[in-house]
mmCIF file with all atom_site columns, C-alpha atoms in Angstrom:
data_model
loop_
_atom_site.group_PDB
_atom_site.id
_atom_site.type_symbol
_atom_site.label_atom_id
_atom_site.label_alt_id
_atom_site.label_comp_id
_atom_site.label_asym_id
_atom_site.label_entity_id
_atom_site.label_seq_id
_atom_site.pdbx_PDB_ins_code
_atom_site.Cartn_x
_atom_site.Cartn_y
_atom_site.Cartn_z
_atom_site.occupancy
_atom_site.B_iso_or_equiv
_atom_site.pdbx_formal_charge
_atom_site.auth_seq_id
_atom_site.auth_comp_id
_atom_site.auth_asym_id
_atom_site.auth_atom_id
_atom_site.pdbx_PDB_model_num
ATOM 1   C CA . MET G 1 1   ? -128.510 91.612  -180.043 1.00 36.00 ? 29  MET G CA 1
ATOM 2   C CA . PHE G 1 2   ? -130.830 88.620  -179.766 1.00 38.00 ? 30  PHE G CA 1
ATOM 3   C CA . HIS G 1 3   ? -132.778 88.124  -182.984 1.00 36.00 ? 31  HIS G CA 1
ATOM 4   C CA . ARG G 1 4   ? -135.356 85.450  -183.634 1.00 37.00 ? 32  ARG G CA 1
ATOM 5   C CA . GLN G 1 5   ? -137.111 84.552  -186.861 1.00 39.00 ? 33  GLN G CA 1
ATOM 6   C CA . SER G 1 6   ? -140.186 82.426  -187.217 1.00 37.00 ? 34  SER G CA 1
ATOM 7   C CA . ARG G 1 7   ? -142.748 81.540  -189.818 1.00 37.00 ? 35  ARG G CA 1
ATOM 8   C CA . GLY G 1 8   ? -146.221 83.073  -189.780 1.00 38.00 ? 36  GLY G CA 1
ATOM 9   C CA . GLU G 1 9   ? -149.489 81.274  -190.427 1.00 35.00 ? 37  GLU G CA 1
ATOM 10  C CA . ARG G 1 10  ? -149.061 81.579  -194.187 1.00 35.00 ? 38  ARG G CA 1
ATOM 11  C CA . GLY G 1 11  ? -145.380 80.611  -194.212 1.00 38.00 ? 39  GLY G CA 1
ATOM 12  C CA . GLU G 1 12  ? -144.019 84.152  -194.512 1.00 36.00 ? 40  GLU G CA 1
ATOM 13  C CA . ARG G 1 13  ? -140.934 85.010  -192.513 1.00 35.00 ? 41  ARG G CA 1
ATOM 14  C CA . CYS G 1 14  ? -141.610 87.070  -189.402 1.00 37.00 ? 42  CYS G CA 1
ATOM 15  C CA . SER G 1 15  ? -138.681 88.730  -187.716 1.00 35.00 ? 43  SER G CA 1
ATOM 16  C CA . HIS G 1 16  ? -138.799 89.876  -184.137 1.00 35.00 ? 44  HIS G CA 1
ATOM 17  C CA . GLY G 1 17  ? -135.815 92.078  -183.431 1.00 33.00 ? 45  GLY G CA 1
ATOM 18  C CA . MET G 1 18  ? -134.879 95.544  -182.285 1.00 30.00 ? 46  MET G CA 1
ATOM 19  C CA . PHE G 1 19  ? -136.833 97.284  -185.024 1.00 33.00 ? 47  PHE G CA 1
ATOM 20  C CA . GLY G 1 20  ? -139.867 94.985  -184.997 1.00 37.00 ? 48  GLY G CA 1
ATOM 21  C CA . ARG G 1 21  ? -141.348 95.552  -181.572 1.00 35.00 ? 49  ARG G CA 1
ATOM 22  C CA . GLY G 1 22  ? -143.895 98.217  -182.428 1.00 38.00 ? 50  GLY G CA 1
ATOM 23  C CA . ARG G 1 23  ? -147.625 97.599  -182.647 1.00 38.00 ? 51  ARG G CA 1
ATOM 24  C CA . HIS G 1 24  ? -148.669 95.481  -185.640 1.00 38.00 ? 52  HIS G CA 1
ATOM 25  C CA . GLU G 1 25  ? -151.964 95.387  -187.481 1.00 37.00 ? 53  GLU G CA 1
ATOM 26  C CA . HIS G 1 26  ? -153.454 92.287  -188.996 1.00 36.00 ? 54  HIS G CA 1
ATOM 27  C CA . GLY G 1 27  ? -155.656 92.762  -192.012 1.00 36.00 ? 55  GLY G CA 1
ATOM 28  C CA . PRO G 1 28  ? -157.886 90.270  -193.766 1.00 32.00 ? 56  PRO G CA 1
ATOM 29  C CA . GLY G 1 29  ? -155.697 87.729  -195.505 1.00 31.00 ? 57  GLY G CA 1
ATOM 30  C CA . ARG G 1 30  ? -152.533 89.722  -194.832 1.00 34.00 ? 58  ARG G CA 1
ATOM 31  C CA . GLY G 1 31  ? -150.996 87.867  -191.908 1.00 33.00 ? 59  GLY G CA 1
ATOM 32  C CA . ARG G 1 32  ? -148.648 89.598  -189.506 1.00 35.00 ? 60  ARG G CA 1
ATOM 33  C CA . LEU G 1 33  ? -146.712 92.545  -190.881 1.00 44.00 ? 61  LEU G CA 1
ATOM 34  C CA . GLY G 1 34  ? -143.629 91.202  -189.169 1.00 48.00 ? 62  GLY G CA 1
ATOM 35  C CA . ARG G 1 35  ? -140.652 93.437  -188.956 1.00 61.00 ? 63  ARG G CA 1
ATOM 36  C CA . MET G 1 36  ? -141.487 96.822  -190.426 1.00 68.00 ? 64  MET G CA 1
ATOM 37  C CA . PHE G 1 37  ? -137.911 98.024  -190.922 1.00 78.00 ? 65  PHE G CA 1
ATOM 38  C CA . ASP G 1 38  ? -134.685 96.234  -191.761 1.00 78.00 ? 66  ASP G CA 1
ATOM 39  C CA . HIS G 1 39  ? -131.639 96.870  -189.585 1.00 81.00 ? 67  HIS G CA 1
ATOM 40  C CA . GLY G 1 40  ? -130.718 100.555 -189.821 1.00 83.00 ? 68  GLY G CA 1
ATOM 41  C CA . ASP G 1 41  ? -133.879 101.594 -191.666 1.00 88.00 ? 69  ASP G CA 1
ATOM 42  C CA . LEU G 1 42  ? -135.528 103.176 -188.640 1.00 88.00 ? 70  LEU G CA 1
ATOM 43  C CA . ARG G 1 43  ? -132.408 105.286 -188.099 1.00 92.00 ? 71  ARG G CA 1
ATOM 44  C CA . THR G 1 44  ? -132.717 106.502 -191.690 1.00 92.00 ? 72  THR G CA 1
ATOM 45  C CA . VAL G 1 45  ? -136.450 107.218 -191.370 1.00 92.00 ? 73  VAL G CA 1
ATOM 46  C CA . ILE G 1 46  ? -135.887 109.184 -188.168 1.00 94.00 ? 74  ILE G CA 1
ATOM 47  C CA . LEU G 1 47  ? -133.072 111.162 -189.758 1.00 95.00 ? 75  LEU G CA 1
ATOM 48  C CA . GLN G 1 48  ? -135.266 111.899 -192.783 1.00 93.00 ? 76  GLN G CA 1
ATOM 49  C CA . LEU G 1 49  ? -138.055 113.180 -190.498 1.00 94.00 ? 77  LEU G CA 1
ATOM 50  C CA . ILE G 1 50  ? -135.609 115.411 -188.624 1.00 96.00 ? 78  ILE G CA 1
ATOM 51  C CA . THR G 1 51  ? -134.411 116.774 -191.982 1.00 94.00 ? 79  THR G CA 1
ATOM 52  C CA . GLU G 1 52  ? -137.956 117.963 -192.684 1.00 94.00 ? 80  GLU G CA 1
ATOM 53  C CA . LYS G 1 53  ? -138.004 119.904 -189.389 1.00 95.00 ? 81  LYS G CA 1
ATOM 54  C CA . PRO G 1 54  ? -136.446 119.623 -185.920 1.00 95.00 ? 82  PRO G CA 1
ATOM 55  C CA . ARG G 1 55  ? -138.553 117.266 -183.823 1.00 95.00 ? 83  ARG G CA 1
ATOM 56  C CA . HIS G 1 56  ? -139.043 115.887 -180.322 1.00 94.00 ? 84  HIS G CA 1
ATOM 57  C CA . GLY G 1 57  ? -138.987 112.095 -179.820 1.00 93.00 ? 85  GLY G CA 1
ATOM 58  C CA . TYR G 1 58  ? -142.754 111.875 -179.310 1.00 92.00 ? 86  TYR G CA 1
ATOM 59  C CA . GLU G 1 59  ? -143.323 113.822 -182.546 1.00 94.00 ? 87  GLU G CA 1
ATOM 60  C CA . ILE G 1 60  ? -141.123 111.328 -184.385 1.00 94.00 ? 88  ILE G CA 1
ATOM 61  C CA . ILE G 1 61  ? -143.114 108.375 -183.036 1.00 92.00 ? 89  ILE G CA 1
ATOM 62  C CA . LYS G 1 62  ? -146.391 110.003 -184.078 1.00 90.00 ? 90  LYS G CA 1
ATOM 63  C CA . ALA G 1 63  ? -145.036 111.018 -187.514 1.00 89.00 ? 91  ALA G CA 1
ATOM 64  C CA . ILE G 1 64  ? -143.986 107.434 -188.260 1.00 88.00 ? 92  ILE G CA 1
ATOM 65  C CA . GLU G 1 65  ? -147.351 106.131 -187.075 1.00 85.00 ? 93  GLU G CA 1
ATOM 66  C CA . GLU G 1 66  ? -149.136 108.670 -189.272 1.00 83.00 ? 94  GLU G CA 1
ATOM 67  C CA . GLN G 1 67  ? -146.983 107.950 -192.343 1.00 84.00 ? 95  GLN G CA 1
ATOM 68  C CA . LEU G 1 68  ? -147.810 104.251 -191.975 1.00 82.00 ? 96  LEU G CA 1
ATOM 69  C CA . ALA G 1 69  ? -151.548 104.926 -191.576 1.00 76.00 ? 97  ALA G CA 1
ATOM 70  C CA . GLY G 1 70  ? -151.543 103.456 -188.089 1.00 75.00 ? 98  GLY G CA 1
ATOM 71  C CA . ALA G 1 71  ? -150.225 100.077 -189.289 1.00 76.00 ? 99  ALA G CA 1
ATOM 72  C CA . TYR G 1 72  ? -147.087 100.417 -187.157 1.00 80.00 ? 100 TYR G CA 1
ATOM 73  C CA . THR G 1 73  ? -146.021 102.511 -184.190 1.00 84.00 ? 101 THR G CA 1
ATOM 74  C CA . PRO G 1 74  ? -142.402 102.300 -183.077 1.00 86.00 ? 102 PRO G CA 1
ATOM 75  C CA . SER G 1 75  ? -141.982 101.982 -179.337 1.00 88.00 ? 103 SER G CA 1
ATOM 76  C CA . PRO G 1 76  ? -140.228 104.662 -177.298 1.00 91.00 ? 104 PRO G CA 1
ATOM 77  C CA . GLY G 1 77  ? -137.787 101.915 -176.264 1.00 91.00 ? 105 GLY G CA 1
ATOM 78  C CA . VAL G 1 78  ? -136.584 101.778 -179.872 1.00 90.00 ? 106 VAL G CA 1
ATOM 79  C CA . VAL G 1 79  ? -136.898 105.439 -180.905 1.00 93.00 ? 107 VAL G CA 1
ATOM 80  C CA . TYR G 1 80  ? -135.127 107.114 -177.987 1.00 94.00 ? 108 TYR G CA 1
ATOM 81  C CA . PRO G 1 81  ? -131.991 104.922 -178.091 1.00 95.00 ? 109 PRO G CA 1
ATOM 82  C CA . THR G 1 82  ? -131.873 105.479 -181.855 1.00 94.00 ? 110 THR G CA 1
ATOM 83  C CA . LEU G 1 83  ? -132.013 109.243 -181.282 1.00 96.00 ? 111 LEU G CA 1
ATOM 84  C CA . THR G 1 84  ? -129.145 108.934 -178.801 1.00 95.00 ? 112 THR G CA 1
ATOM 85  C CA . MET G 1 85  ? -127.156 106.908 -181.326 1.00 96.00 ? 113 MET G CA 1
ATOM 86  C CA . LEU G 1 86  ? -127.780 109.494 -184.058 1.00 96.00 ? 114 LEU G CA 1
ATOM 87  C CA . GLU G 1 87  ? -126.455 112.199 -181.769 1.00 96.00 ? 115 GLU G CA 1
ATOM 88  C CA . GLU G 1 88  ? -123.407 110.102 -180.828 1.00 97.00 ? 116 GLU G CA 1
ATOM 89  C CA . LEU G 1 89  ? -122.691 109.544 -184.534 1.00 96.00 ? 117 LEU G CA 1
ATOM 90  C CA . GLY G 1 90  ? -122.776 113.313 -185.026 1.00 97.00 ? 118 GLY G CA 1
ATOM 91  C CA . TYR G 1 91  ? -125.822 113.144 -187.340 1.00 97.00 ? 119 TYR G CA 1
ATOM 92  C CA . THR G 1 92  ? -128.035 115.210 -185.025 1.00 97.00 ? 120 THR G CA 1
ATOM 93  C CA . THR G 1 93  ? -127.720 117.702 -182.224 1.00 96.00 ? 121 THR G CA 1
ATOM 94  C CA . THR G 1 94  ? -130.170 118.268 -179.417 1.00 95.00 ? 122 THR G CA 1
ATOM 95  C CA . THR G 1 95  ? -131.296 121.280 -177.503 1.00 94.00 ? 123 THR G CA 1
ATOM 96  C CA . THR G 1 96  ? -133.388 120.986 -174.381 1.00 91.00 ? 124 THR G CA 1
ATOM 97  C CA . THR G 1 97  ? -136.557 123.055 -174.210 1.00 80.00 ? 125 THR G CA 1
ATOM 98  C CA . SER G 1 98  ? -138.912 122.711 -171.254 1.00 81.00 ? 126 SER G CA 1
ATOM 99  C CA . SER G 1 99  ? -137.422 119.308 -170.333 1.00 82.00 ? 127 SER G CA 1
ATOM 100 C CA . LYS G 1 100 ? -137.853 117.978 -173.889 1.00 89.00 ? 128 LYS G CA 1
ATOM 101 C CA . LYS G 1 101 ? -135.029 117.337 -176.338 1.00 92.00 ? 129 LYS G CA 1
ATOM 102 C CA . LEU G 1 102 ? -135.408 118.921 -179.756 1.00 95.00 ? 130 LEU G CA 1
ATOM 103 C CA . HIS G 1 103 ? -133.440 116.990 -182.380 1.00 96.00 ? 131 HIS G CA 1
ATOM 104 C CA . THR G 1 104 ? -131.903 118.841 -185.336 1.00 96.00 ? 132 THR G CA 1
ATOM 105 C CA . ILE G 1 105 ? -129.936 117.392 -188.250 1.00 97.00 ? 133 ILE G CA 1
ATOM 106 C CA . THR G 1 106 ? -126.252 118.254 -188.689 1.00 97.00 ? 134 THR G CA 1
ATOM 107 C CA . PRO G 1 107 ? -124.274 118.567 -191.925 1.00 97.00 ? 135 PRO G CA 1
ATOM 108 C CA . GLU G 1 108 ? -122.918 115.060 -191.189 1.00 97.00 ? 136 GLU G CA 1
ATOM 109 C CA . GLY G 1 109 ? -126.492 113.751 -190.990 1.00 96.00 ? 137 GLY G CA 1
ATOM 110 C CA . GLU G 1 110 ? -127.375 115.433 -194.263 1.00 96.00 ? 138 GLU G CA 1
ATOM 111 C CA . ALA G 1 111 ? -124.272 113.891 -195.851 1.00 96.00 ? 139 ALA G CA 1
ATOM 112 C CA . TYR G 1 112 ? -125.291 110.442 -194.551 1.00 94.00 ? 140 TYR G CA 1
ATOM 113 C CA . LEU G 1 113 ? -128.731 110.792 -196.159 1.00 94.00 ? 141 LEU G CA 1
ATOM 114 C CA . ALA G 1 114 ? -127.209 112.050 -199.419 1.00 94.00 ? 142 ALA G CA 1
ATOM 115 C CA . ALA G 1 115 ? -124.749 109.130 -199.507 1.00 94.00 ? 143 ALA G CA 1
ATOM 116 C CA . ASN G 1 116 ? -127.629 106.697 -198.901 1.00 91.00 ? 144 ASN G CA 1
ATOM 117 C CA . ARG G 1 117 ? -130.151 108.330 -201.254 1.00 92.00 ? 145 ARG G CA 1
ATOM 118 C CA . SER G 1 118 ? -131.174 105.045 -202.933 1.00 90.00 ? 146 SER G CA 1
ATOM 119 C CA . ALA G 1 119 ? -131.751 103.344 -199.547 1.00 88.00 ? 147 ALA G CA 1
ATOM 120 C CA . VAL G 1 120 ? -133.812 106.344 -198.399 1.00 88.00 ? 148 VAL G CA 1
ATOM 121 C CA . ALA G 1 121 ? -135.912 106.152 -201.583 1.00 89.00 ? 149 ALA G CA 1
ATOM 122 C CA . SER G 1 122 ? -136.447 102.414 -201.084 1.00 88.00 ? 150 SER G CA 1
ATOM 123 C CA . ILE G 1 123 ? -137.532 102.856 -197.458 1.00 87.00 ? 151 ILE G CA 1
ATOM 124 C CA . LEU G 1 124 ? -139.889 105.704 -198.367 1.00 86.00 ? 152 LEU G CA 1
ATOM 125 C CA . ALA G 1 125 ? -141.386 103.557 -201.154 1.00 88.00 ? 153 ALA G CA 1
ATOM 126 C CA . ARG G 1 126 ? -142.078 100.739 -198.650 1.00 85.00 ? 154 ARG G CA 1
ATOM 127 C CA . ILE G 1 127 ? -143.669 103.243 -196.265 1.00 84.00 ? 155 ILE G CA 1
ATOM 128 C CA . LYS G 1 128 ? -145.876 104.517 -199.090 1.00 84.00 ? 156 LYS G CA 1
ATOM 129 C CA . GLU G 1 129 ? -146.886 100.946 -199.972 1.00 83.00 ? 157 GLU G CA 1
ATOM 130 C CA . VAL G 1 130 ? -147.870 100.183 -196.366 1.00 79.00 ? 158 VAL G CA 1
ATOM 131 C CA . ARG G 1 131 ? -149.746 103.498 -196.062 1.00 77.00 ? 159 ARG G CA 1
ATOM 132 C CA . GLU G 1 132 ? -151.719 102.751 -199.224 1.00 79.00 ? 160 GLU G CA 1
ATOM 133 C CA . ALA G 1 133 ? -152.478 99.190  -198.095 1.00 77.00 ? 161 ALA G CA 1
ATOM 134 C CA . HIS G 1 134 ? -153.682 100.355 -194.673 1.00 69.00 ? 162 HIS G CA 1
ATOM 135 C CA . GLY G 1 135 ? -155.043 103.759 -195.651 1.00 66.00 ? 163 GLY G CA 1
ATOM 136 C CA . GLY G 1 136 ? -158.620 102.626 -195.161 1.00 61.00 ? 164 GLY G CA 1
ATOM 137 C CA . GLY G 1 137 ? -157.943 101.496 -191.601 1.00 64.00 ? 165 GLY G CA 1
ATOM 138 C CA . PRO G 1 138 ? -158.531 103.461 -188.434 1.00 65.00 ? 166 PRO G CA 1
ATOM 139 C CA . ALA G 1 139 ? -157.046 106.954 -188.406 1.00 69.00 ? 167 ALA G CA 1
ATOM 140 C CA . PRO G 1 140 ? -153.808 107.140 -186.423 1.00 67.00 ? 168 PRO G CA 1
ATOM 141 C CA . GLN G 1 141 ? -155.283 109.933 -184.312 1.00 76.00 ? 169 GLN G CA 1
ATOM 142 C CA . ILE G 1 142 ? -158.095 107.636 -183.167 1.00 79.00 ? 170 ILE G CA 1
ATOM 143 C CA . LEU G 1 143 ? -155.687 104.781 -182.449 1.00 76.00 ? 171 LEU G CA 1
ATOM 144 C CA . ARG G 1 144 ? -153.511 107.170 -180.429 1.00 81.00 ? 172 ARG G CA 1
ATOM 145 C CA . ALA G 1 145 ? -156.505 108.433 -178.460 1.00 86.00 ? 173 ALA G CA 1
ATOM 146 C CA . MET G 1 146 ? -157.615 104.855 -177.721 1.00 87.00 ? 174 MET G CA 1
ATOM 147 C CA . GLU G 1 147 ? -154.142 103.980 -176.471 1.00 86.00 ? 175 GLU G CA 1
ATOM 148 C CA . ASN G 1 148 ? -154.059 107.146 -174.349 1.00 87.00 ? 176 ASN G CA 1
ATOM 149 C CA . LEU G 1 149 ? -157.335 106.148 -172.683 1.00 91.00 ? 177 LEU G CA 1
ATOM 150 C CA . LYS G 1 150 ? -156.099 102.612 -171.978 1.00 90.00 ? 178 LYS G CA 1
ATOM 151 C CA . LEU G 1 151 ? -152.837 103.951 -170.573 1.00 89.00 ? 179 LEU G CA 1
ATOM 152 C CA . ALA G 1 152 ? -154.611 106.503 -168.366 1.00 90.00 ? 180 ALA G CA 1
ATOM 153 C CA . LEU G 1 153 ? -156.864 103.762 -166.972 1.00 91.00 ? 181 LEU G CA 1
ATOM 154 C CA . ARG G 1 154 ? -153.946 101.402 -166.330 1.00 90.00 ? 182 ARG G CA 1
ATOM 155 C CA . MET G 1 155 ? -151.895 104.108 -164.653 1.00 90.00 ? 183 MET G CA 1
ATOM 156 C CA . ARG G 1 156 ? -154.765 105.176 -162.416 1.00 91.00 ? 184 ARG G CA 1
ATOM 157 C CA . LEU G 1 157 ? -155.643 101.600 -161.470 1.00 91.00 ? 185 LEU G CA 1
ATOM 158 C CA . SER G 1 158 ? -152.013 100.841 -160.646 1.00 92.00 ? 186 SER G CA 1
ATOM 159 C CA . ARG G 1 159 ? -152.015 103.570 -157.963 1.00 93.00 ? 187 ARG G CA 1
ATOM 160 C CA . GLY G 1 160 ? -154.427 101.569 -155.834 1.00 92.00 ? 188 GLY G CA 1
ATOM 161 C CA . PRO G 1 161 ? -158.110 100.833 -155.364 1.00 93.00 ? 189 PRO G CA 1
ATOM 162 C CA . LEU G 1 162 ? -160.719 103.350 -156.458 1.00 93.00 ? 190 LEU G CA 1
ATOM 163 C CA . THR G 1 163 ? -163.441 104.693 -154.209 1.00 94.00 ? 191 THR G CA 1
ATOM 164 C CA . GLU G 1 164 ? -167.054 104.175 -155.222 1.00 95.00 ? 192 GLU G CA 1
ATOM 165 C CA . GLU G 1 165 ? -167.208 107.831 -156.325 1.00 96.00 ? 193 GLU G CA 1
ATOM 166 C CA . GLN G 1 166 ? -164.084 107.464 -158.481 1.00 94.00 ? 194 GLN G CA 1
ATOM 167 C CA . ILE G 1 167 ? -165.460 104.302 -160.069 1.00 93.00 ? 195 ILE G CA 1
ATOM 168 C CA . ARG G 1 168 ? -168.748 106.078 -160.830 1.00 95.00 ? 196 ARG G CA 1
ATOM 169 C CA . ARG G 1 169 ? -166.949 109.112 -162.343 1.00 94.00 ? 197 ARG G CA 1
ATOM 170 C CA . ALA G 1 170 ? -164.610 106.998 -164.489 1.00 93.00 ? 198 ALA G CA 1
ATOM 171 C CA . ALA G 1 171 ? -167.463 104.869 -165.821 1.00 93.00 ? 199 ALA G CA 1
ATOM 172 C CA . ALA G 1 172 ? -169.552 107.991 -166.528 1.00 94.00 ? 200 ALA G CA 1
ATOM 173 C CA . CYS G 1 173 ? -166.689 109.577 -168.489 1.00 93.00 ? 201 CYS G CA 1
ATOM 174 C CA . ILE G 1 174 ? -166.176 106.457 -170.588 1.00 92.00 ? 202 ILE G CA 1
ATOM 175 C CA . ASP G 1 175 ? -169.936 106.029 -171.170 1.00 92.00 ? 203 ASP G CA 1
ATOM 176 C CA . ALA G 1 176 ? -170.266 109.708 -172.198 1.00 92.00 ? 204 ALA G CA 1
ATOM 177 C CA . ALA G 1 177 ? -167.387 109.356 -174.667 1.00 91.00 ? 205 ALA G CA 1
ATOM 178 C CA . ALA G 1 178 ? -168.917 106.185 -176.123 1.00 89.00 ? 206 ALA G CA 1
ATOM 179 C CA . THR G 1 179 ? -172.300 107.869 -176.537 1.00 91.00 ? 207 THR G CA 1
ATOM 180 C CA . GLU G 1 180 ? -170.757 110.886 -178.249 1.00 90.00 ? 208 GLU G CA 1
ATOM 181 C CA . ILE G 1 181 ? -168.713 108.713 -180.602 1.00 87.00 ? 209 ILE G CA 1
ATOM 182 C CA . GLU G 1 182 ? -171.810 106.746 -181.614 1.00 87.00 ? 210 GLU G CA 1
ATOM 183 C CA . GLU G 1 183 ? -173.441 110.053 -182.643 1.00 87.00 ? 211 GLU G CA 1
ATOM 184 C CA . ILE G 1 184 ? -170.579 111.072 -184.979 1.00 85.00 ? 212 ILE G CA 1
#
C-alpha cells in the first residue's frame, strides 16, 4: 500500500493512507485532523459496531460519522473492503436482505475483540475525545443531508443538460429549502 506522510501548517504529522481518506474537519486553531485511525483501528471499530447489533455497510459509515460528531466520515471505498476482509478472516458473516448485506459478528470476531480489549478501549477513548472536541459542530444528520443534496445535484447534472423547466424546478426546491431552514 502506498503511504505518504507530510507536515501540516503547524508542524504536526499528517498521514494520508488507507484509513485517512474520509472527510476531515478543520476547527479554529486545530489544523487538519490527519489520519483518524491507525492501521487496523477501523477494522476494530467496525467489528465493535457489529457487536452492538448486526449492521449494513451504510449504517456502519453513518454510525462512525455520528460517534465522531461529524468530524470524520469513512469512505465507502474503505469500509466495504474492510467488511469483506472481516468476513474472509471469519470475524463476521453476512446475509443478504433486499440486495443489502447484513453483517453479523461470529464467535471468532468476539474472540478477536476480547483478545484486543486494551486496543479497543484506546480506540474508543480517542473517538470520545474527538466527539467531545467537535460536539459543538454541525450535527452529523445535517452534514449527511447537505452531502445528499450535493450528490443528487451532481448525479442529475451528469446525465445531461437540463431543460428550462427542470432548472426552474431545481432552483425552486433549493430556494424553498433555504427559506425553511432560515425559519428554524
